[in-house]
PDB file of C-alpha atoms in Angstrom:
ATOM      1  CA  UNK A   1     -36.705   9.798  11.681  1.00 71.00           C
ATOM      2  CA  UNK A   2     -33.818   8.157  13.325  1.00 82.00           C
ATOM      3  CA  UNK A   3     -30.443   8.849  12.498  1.00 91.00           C
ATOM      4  CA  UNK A   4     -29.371   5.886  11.328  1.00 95.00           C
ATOM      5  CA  UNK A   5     -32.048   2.937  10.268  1.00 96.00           C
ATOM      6  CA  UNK A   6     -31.488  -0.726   9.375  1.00 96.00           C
ATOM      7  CA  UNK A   7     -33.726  -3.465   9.497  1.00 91.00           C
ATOM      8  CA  UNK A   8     -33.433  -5.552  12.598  1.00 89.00           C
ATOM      9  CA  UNK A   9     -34.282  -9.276  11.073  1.00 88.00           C
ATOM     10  CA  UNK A  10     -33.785 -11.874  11.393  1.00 94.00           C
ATOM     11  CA  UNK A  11     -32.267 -12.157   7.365  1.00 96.00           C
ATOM     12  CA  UNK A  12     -32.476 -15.632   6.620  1.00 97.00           C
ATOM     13  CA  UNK A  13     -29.927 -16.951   3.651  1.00 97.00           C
ATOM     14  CA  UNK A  14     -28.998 -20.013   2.304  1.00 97.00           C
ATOM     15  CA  UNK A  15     -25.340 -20.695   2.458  1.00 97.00           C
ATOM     16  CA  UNK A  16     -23.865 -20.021  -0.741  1.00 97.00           C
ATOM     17  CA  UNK A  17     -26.338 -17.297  -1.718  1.00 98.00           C
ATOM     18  CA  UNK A  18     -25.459 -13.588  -1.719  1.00 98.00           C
ATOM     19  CA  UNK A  19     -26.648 -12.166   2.250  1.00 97.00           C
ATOM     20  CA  UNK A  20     -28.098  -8.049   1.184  1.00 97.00           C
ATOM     21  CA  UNK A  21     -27.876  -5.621   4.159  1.00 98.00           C
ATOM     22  CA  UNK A  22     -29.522  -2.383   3.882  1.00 97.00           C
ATOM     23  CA  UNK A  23     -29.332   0.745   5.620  1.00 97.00           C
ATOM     24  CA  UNK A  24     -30.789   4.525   5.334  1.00 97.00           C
ATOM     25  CA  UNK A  25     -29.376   7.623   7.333  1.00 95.00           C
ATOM     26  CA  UNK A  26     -30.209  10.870   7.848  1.00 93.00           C
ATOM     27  CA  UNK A  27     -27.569  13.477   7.736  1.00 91.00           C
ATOM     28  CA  UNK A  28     -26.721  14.504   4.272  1.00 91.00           C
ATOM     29  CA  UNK A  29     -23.499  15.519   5.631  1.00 89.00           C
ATOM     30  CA  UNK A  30     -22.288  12.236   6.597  1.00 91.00           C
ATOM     31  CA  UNK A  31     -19.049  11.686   4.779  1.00 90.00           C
ATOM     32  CA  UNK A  32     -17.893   8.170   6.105  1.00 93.00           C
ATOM     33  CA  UNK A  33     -19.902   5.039   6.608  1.00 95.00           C
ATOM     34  CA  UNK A  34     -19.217   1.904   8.435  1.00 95.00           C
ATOM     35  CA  UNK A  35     -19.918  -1.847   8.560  1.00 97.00           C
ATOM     36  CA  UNK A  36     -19.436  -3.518  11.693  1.00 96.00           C
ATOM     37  CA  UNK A  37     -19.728  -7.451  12.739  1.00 97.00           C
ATOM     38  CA  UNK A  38     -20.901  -8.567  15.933  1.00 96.00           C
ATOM     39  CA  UNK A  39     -21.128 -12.187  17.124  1.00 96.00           C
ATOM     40  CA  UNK A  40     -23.181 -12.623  20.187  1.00 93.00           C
ATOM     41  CA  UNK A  41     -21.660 -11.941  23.196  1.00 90.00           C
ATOM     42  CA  UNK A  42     -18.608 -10.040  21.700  1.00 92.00           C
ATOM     43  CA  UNK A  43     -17.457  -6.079  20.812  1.00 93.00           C
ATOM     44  CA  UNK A  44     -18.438  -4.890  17.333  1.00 94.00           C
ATOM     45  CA  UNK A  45     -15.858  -5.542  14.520  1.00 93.00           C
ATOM     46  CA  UNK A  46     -14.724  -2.944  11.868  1.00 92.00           C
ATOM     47  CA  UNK A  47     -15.476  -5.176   8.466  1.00 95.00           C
ATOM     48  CA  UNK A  48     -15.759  -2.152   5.709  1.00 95.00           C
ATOM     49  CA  UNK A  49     -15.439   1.018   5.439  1.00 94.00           C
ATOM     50  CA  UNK A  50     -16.786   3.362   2.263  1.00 96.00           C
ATOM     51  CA  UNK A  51     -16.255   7.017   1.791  1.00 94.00           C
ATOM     52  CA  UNK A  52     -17.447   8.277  -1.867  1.00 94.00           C
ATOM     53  CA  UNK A  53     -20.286   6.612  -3.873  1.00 96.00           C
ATOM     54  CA  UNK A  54     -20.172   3.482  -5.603  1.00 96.00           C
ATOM     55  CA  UNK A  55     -19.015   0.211  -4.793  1.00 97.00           C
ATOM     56  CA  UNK A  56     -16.193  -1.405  -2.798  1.00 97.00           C
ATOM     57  CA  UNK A  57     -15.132  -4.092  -2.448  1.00 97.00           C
ATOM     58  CA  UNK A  58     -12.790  -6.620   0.296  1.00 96.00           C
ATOM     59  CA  UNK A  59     -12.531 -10.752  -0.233  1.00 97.00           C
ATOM     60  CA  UNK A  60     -16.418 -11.742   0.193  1.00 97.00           C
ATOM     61  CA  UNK A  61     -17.793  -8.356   1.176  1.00 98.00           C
ATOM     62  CA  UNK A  62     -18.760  -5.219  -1.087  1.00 98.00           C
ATOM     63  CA  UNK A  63     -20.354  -2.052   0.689  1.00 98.00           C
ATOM     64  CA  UNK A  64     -22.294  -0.010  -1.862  1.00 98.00           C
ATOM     65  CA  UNK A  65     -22.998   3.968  -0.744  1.00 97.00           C
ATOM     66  CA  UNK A  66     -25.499   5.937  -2.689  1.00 97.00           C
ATOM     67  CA  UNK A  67     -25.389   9.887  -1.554  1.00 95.00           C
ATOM     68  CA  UNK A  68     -28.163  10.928  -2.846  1.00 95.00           C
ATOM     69  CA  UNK A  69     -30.090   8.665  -1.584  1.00 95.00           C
ATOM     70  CA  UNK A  70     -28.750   8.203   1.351  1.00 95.00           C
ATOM     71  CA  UNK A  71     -28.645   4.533   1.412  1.00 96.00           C
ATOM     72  CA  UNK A  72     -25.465   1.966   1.910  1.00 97.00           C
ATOM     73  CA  UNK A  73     -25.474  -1.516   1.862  1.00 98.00           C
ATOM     74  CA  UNK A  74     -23.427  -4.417   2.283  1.00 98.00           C
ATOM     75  CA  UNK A  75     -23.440  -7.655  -0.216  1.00 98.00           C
ATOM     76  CA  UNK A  76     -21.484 -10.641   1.356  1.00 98.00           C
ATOM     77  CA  UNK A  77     -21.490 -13.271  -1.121  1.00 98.00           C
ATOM     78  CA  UNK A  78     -20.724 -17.482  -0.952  1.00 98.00           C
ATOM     79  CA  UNK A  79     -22.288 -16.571   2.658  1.00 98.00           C
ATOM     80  CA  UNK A  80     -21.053 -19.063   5.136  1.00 97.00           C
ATOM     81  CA  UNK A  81     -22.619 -20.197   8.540  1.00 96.00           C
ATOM     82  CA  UNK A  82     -19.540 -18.119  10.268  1.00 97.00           C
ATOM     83  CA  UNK A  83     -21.113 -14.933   8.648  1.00 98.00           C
ATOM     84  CA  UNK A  84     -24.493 -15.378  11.126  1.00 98.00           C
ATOM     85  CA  UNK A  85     -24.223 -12.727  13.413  1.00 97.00           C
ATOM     86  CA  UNK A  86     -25.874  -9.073  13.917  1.00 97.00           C
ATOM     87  CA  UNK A  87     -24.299  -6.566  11.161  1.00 98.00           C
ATOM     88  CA  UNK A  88     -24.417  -2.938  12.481  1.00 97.00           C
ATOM     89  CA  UNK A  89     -24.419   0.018   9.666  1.00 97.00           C
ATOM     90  CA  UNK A  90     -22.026   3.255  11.679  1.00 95.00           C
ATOM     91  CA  UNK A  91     -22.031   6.604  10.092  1.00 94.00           C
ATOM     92  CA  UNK A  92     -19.955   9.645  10.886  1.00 89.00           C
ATOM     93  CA  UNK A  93     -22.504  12.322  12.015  1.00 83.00           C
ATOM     94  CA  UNK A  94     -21.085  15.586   9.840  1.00 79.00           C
ATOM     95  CA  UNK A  95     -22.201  17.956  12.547  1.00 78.00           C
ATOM     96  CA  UNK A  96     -19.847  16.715  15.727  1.00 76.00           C
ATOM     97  CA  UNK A  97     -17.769  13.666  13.794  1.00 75.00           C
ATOM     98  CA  UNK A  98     -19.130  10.952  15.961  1.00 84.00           C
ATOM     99  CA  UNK A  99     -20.149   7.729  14.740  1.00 89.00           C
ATOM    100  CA  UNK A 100     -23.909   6.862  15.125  1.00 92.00           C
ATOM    101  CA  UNK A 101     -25.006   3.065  14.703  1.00 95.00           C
ATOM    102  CA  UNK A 102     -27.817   1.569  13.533  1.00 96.00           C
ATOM    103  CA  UNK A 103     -29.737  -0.898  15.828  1.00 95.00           C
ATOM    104  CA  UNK A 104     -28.207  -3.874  13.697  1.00 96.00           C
ATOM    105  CA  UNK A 105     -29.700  -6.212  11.213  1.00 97.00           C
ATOM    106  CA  UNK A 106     -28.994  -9.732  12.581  1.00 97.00           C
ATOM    107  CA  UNK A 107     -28.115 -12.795   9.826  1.00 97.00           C
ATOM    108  CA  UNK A 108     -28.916 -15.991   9.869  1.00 97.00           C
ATOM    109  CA  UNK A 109     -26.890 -18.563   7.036  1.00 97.00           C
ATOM    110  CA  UNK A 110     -28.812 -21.698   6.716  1.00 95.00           C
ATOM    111  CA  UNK A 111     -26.621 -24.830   6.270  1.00 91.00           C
TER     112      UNK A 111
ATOM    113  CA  UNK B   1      -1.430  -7.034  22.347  1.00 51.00           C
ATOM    114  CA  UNK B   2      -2.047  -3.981  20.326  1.00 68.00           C
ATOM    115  CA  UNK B   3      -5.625  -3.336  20.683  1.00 91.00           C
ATOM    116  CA  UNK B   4      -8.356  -2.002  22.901  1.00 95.00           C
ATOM    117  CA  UNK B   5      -8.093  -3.683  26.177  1.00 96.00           C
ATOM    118  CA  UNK B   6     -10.913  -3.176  28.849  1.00 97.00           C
ATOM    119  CA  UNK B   7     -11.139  -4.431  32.209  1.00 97.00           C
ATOM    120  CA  UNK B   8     -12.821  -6.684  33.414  1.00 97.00           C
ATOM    121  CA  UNK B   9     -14.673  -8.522  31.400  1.00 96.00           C
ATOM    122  CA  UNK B  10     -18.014  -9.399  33.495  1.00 97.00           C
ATOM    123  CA  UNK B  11     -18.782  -7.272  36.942  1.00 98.00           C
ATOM    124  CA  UNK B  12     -21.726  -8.098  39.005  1.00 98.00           C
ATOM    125  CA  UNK B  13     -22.520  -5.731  41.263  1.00 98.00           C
ATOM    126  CA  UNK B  14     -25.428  -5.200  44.030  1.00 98.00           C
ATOM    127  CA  UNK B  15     -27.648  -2.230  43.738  1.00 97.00           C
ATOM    128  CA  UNK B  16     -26.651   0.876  45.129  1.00 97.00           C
ATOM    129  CA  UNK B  17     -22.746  -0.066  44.729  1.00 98.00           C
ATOM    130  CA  UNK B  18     -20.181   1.574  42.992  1.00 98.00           C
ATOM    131  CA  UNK B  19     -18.314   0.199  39.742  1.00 98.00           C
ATOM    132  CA  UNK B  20     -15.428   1.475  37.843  1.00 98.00           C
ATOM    133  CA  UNK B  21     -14.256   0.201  34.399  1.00 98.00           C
ATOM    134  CA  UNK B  22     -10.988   0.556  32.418  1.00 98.00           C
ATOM    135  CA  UNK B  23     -10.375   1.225  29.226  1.00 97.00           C
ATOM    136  CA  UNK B  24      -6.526   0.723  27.790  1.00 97.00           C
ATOM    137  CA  UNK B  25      -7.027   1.899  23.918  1.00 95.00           C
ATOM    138  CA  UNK B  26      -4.319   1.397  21.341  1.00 93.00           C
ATOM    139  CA  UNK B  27      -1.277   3.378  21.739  1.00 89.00           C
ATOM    140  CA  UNK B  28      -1.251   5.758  19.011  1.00 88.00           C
ATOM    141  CA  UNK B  29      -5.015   6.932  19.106  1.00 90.00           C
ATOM    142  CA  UNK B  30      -6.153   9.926  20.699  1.00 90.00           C
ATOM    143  CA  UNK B  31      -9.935   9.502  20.513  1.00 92.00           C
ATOM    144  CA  UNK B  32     -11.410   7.218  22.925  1.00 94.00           C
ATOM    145  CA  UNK B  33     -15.151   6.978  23.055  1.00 94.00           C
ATOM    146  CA  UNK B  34     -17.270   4.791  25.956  1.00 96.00           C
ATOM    147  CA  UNK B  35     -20.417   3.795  24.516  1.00 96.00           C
ATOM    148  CA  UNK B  36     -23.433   1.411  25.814  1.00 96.00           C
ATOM    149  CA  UNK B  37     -25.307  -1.254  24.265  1.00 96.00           C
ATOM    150  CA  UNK B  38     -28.000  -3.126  25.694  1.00 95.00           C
ATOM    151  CA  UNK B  39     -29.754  -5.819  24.199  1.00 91.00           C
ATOM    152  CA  UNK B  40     -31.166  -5.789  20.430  1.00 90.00           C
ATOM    153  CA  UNK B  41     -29.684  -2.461  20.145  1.00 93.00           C
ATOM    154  CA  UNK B  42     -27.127  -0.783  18.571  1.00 94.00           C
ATOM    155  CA  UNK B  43     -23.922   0.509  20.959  1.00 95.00           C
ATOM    156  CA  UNK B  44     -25.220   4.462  22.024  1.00 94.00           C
ATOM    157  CA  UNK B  45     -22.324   7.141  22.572  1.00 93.00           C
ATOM    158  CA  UNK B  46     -21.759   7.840  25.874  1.00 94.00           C
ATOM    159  CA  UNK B  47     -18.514  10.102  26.310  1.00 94.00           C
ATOM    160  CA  UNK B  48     -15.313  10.964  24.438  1.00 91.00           C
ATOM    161  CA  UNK B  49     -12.188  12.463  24.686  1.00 93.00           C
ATOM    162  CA  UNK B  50      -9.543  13.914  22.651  1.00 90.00           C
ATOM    163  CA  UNK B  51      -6.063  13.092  24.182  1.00 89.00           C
ATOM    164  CA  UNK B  52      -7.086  14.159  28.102  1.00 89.00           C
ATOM    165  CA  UNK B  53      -9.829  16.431  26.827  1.00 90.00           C
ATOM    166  CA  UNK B  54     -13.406  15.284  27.299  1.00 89.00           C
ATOM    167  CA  UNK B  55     -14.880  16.933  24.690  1.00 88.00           C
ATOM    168  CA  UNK B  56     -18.388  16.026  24.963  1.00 85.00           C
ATOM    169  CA  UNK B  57     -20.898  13.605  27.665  1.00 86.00           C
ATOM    170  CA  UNK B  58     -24.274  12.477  26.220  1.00 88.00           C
ATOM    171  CA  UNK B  59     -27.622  12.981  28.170  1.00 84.00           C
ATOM    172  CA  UNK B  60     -27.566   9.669  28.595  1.00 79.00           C
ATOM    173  CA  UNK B  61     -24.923  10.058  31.094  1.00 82.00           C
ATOM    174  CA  UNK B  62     -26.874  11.145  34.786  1.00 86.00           C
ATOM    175  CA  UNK B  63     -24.474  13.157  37.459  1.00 91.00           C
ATOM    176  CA  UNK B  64     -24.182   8.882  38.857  1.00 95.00           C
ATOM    177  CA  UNK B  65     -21.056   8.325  36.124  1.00 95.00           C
ATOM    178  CA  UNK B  66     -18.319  10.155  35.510  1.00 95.00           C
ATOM    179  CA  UNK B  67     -15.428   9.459  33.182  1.00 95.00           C
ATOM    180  CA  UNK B  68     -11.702  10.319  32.901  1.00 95.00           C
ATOM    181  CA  UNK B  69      -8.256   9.855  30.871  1.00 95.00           C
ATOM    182  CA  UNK B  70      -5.657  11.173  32.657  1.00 89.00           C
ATOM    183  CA  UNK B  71      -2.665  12.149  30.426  1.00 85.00           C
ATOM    184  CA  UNK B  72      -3.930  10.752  27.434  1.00 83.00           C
ATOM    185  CA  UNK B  73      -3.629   7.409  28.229  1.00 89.00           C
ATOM    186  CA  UNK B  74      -6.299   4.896  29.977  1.00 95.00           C
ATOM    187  CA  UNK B  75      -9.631   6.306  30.887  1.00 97.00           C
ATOM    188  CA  UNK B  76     -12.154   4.789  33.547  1.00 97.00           C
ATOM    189  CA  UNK B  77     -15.498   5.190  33.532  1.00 97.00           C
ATOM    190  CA  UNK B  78     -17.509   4.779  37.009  1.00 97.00           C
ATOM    191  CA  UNK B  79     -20.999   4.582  37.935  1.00 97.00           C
ATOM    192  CA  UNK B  80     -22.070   5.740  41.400  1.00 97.00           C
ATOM    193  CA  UNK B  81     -25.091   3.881  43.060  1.00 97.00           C
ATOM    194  CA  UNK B  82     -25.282   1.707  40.616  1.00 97.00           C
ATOM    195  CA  UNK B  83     -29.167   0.993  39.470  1.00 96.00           C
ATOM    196  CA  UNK B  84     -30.855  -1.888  37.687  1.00 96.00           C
ATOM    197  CA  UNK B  85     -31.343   0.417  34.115  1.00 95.00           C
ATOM    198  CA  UNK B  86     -27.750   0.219  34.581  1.00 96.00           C
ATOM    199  CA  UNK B  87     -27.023  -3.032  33.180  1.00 97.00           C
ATOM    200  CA  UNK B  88     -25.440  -3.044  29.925  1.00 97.00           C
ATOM    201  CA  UNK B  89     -22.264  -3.804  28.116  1.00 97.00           C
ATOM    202  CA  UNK B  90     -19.878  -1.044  28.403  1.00 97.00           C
ATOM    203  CA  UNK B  91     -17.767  -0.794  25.248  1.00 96.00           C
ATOM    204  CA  UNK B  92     -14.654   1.327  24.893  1.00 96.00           C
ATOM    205  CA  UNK B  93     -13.421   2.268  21.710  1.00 94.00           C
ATOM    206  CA  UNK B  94     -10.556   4.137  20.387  1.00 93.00           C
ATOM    207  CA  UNK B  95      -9.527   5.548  17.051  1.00 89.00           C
ATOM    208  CA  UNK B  96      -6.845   8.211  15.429  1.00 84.00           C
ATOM    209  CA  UNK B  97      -8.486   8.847  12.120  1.00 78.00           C
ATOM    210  CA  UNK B  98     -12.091   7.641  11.061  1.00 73.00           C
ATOM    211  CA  UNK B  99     -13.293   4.007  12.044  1.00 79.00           C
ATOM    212  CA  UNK B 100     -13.319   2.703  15.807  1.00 87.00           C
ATOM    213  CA  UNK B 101     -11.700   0.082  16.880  1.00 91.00           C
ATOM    214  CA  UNK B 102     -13.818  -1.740  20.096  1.00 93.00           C
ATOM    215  CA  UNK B 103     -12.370  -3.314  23.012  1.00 95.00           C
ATOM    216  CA  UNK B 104     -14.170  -6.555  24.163  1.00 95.00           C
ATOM    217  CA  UNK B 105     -16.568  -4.381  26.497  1.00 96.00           C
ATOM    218  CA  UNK B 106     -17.305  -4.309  29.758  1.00 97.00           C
ATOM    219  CA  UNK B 107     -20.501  -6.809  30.893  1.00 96.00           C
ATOM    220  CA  UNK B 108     -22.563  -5.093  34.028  1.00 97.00           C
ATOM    221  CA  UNK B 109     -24.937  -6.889  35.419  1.00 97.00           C
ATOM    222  CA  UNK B 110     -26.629  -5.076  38.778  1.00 98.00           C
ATOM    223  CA  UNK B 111     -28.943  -7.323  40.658  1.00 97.00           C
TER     224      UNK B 111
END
């Protein structure tokens, strides 16, 4: 099982529809989780972080983390083109504190 | 400019050459992490360091690179005899707390 597990897409979403990323890790231990943004060609970009369960949310963006499950996700809703990019889940690995990433789900908004 | 600056941008380099990068991160973090991401995948920890310290080098890493951070401050990561696997973008990131923040990376492109 790897670490940290997204699926890789392409997520096609109608602009103005609500864009669902998922993502599964491993490591019950995991305390912090990350969302990052990457646009092709370019470094990653923080866009949420969560650190207890339940929902959070920031503008167009909500990150959801579920524990027990060990599942987070990321809503963005209203999606816009300007959200199409590849969204990589990050999770602090308990064991050594280093942030693992997930291969990246990439988004597509249809105009 | 307060963030993560790496330099340069884009190298080219001919088999069998050397390459060094540079990694400025931002002022106040003593974390900095080099990490590698190659195409449709997620960036993959390379080496860190805590202030001067390096505190831990991946197996990805063969004897061929090498990375330092004298005083705290910049680090540089070099490859020796540079190979074609080699090609990648080279991200630096930096962070005082939880949650990275990337420099633009570091395109290598060994032909």
């Amino acid at each position: 099982q790897k670490e940290v597990e997204q699926n890789s897409g392409p997520l096609s979403v109608p602009e103005g529809a609500i864009a669902s990323l998922n993502c599964t890790y491993s490591d019950r231990g995991s305390q912090s989780f990350f969302w990052y943004r990457q646009y092709s060609g370019k470094s990653p970009e923080l866009i949420m972080s969560i650190y207890s369960n339940g929902d959070k949310e920031d503008g167009r963006f909500t990150a959801q983390l579920n524990k027990a499950s060990q599942y987070v996700s990321l809503l963005i809703r209203d999606s816009q083109p300007s959200d199409s990019a590849t969204y990589l889940c990050a999770v602090n690995r308990h064991r050594d504190d280093k942030i693992i990433f997930g291969k990246g789900t990439r988004l597509h908004i249809l105009p | 400019d307060t963030g993560v600056s790496q330099d340069p941008r884009h190298k080219i380099t001919k088999r069998g050459q050397n390459v060094t990068f540079r990694c400025d991160p931002i002022s106040e973090h003593n974390r900095l992490y080099w990490y590698r991401q190659t195409l449709g995948q997620g960036p993959e920890f390379l080496t860190y360091f805590q202030n001067e310290a390096q505190l831990e080098k991946s197996r990805l890493l063969s004897d061929r690179f090498s990375a330092e951070r004298p005083k705290g401050s910049f680090s540089t990561l070099e490859i020796q005899r540079t190979e074609q696997g080699d090609s990648a973008m080279y991200l630096c990131a930096s962070s005082l707390t939880s949650g990275y923040t990337f420099g633009s990376g570091t395109r290598l492109t060994v032909v």
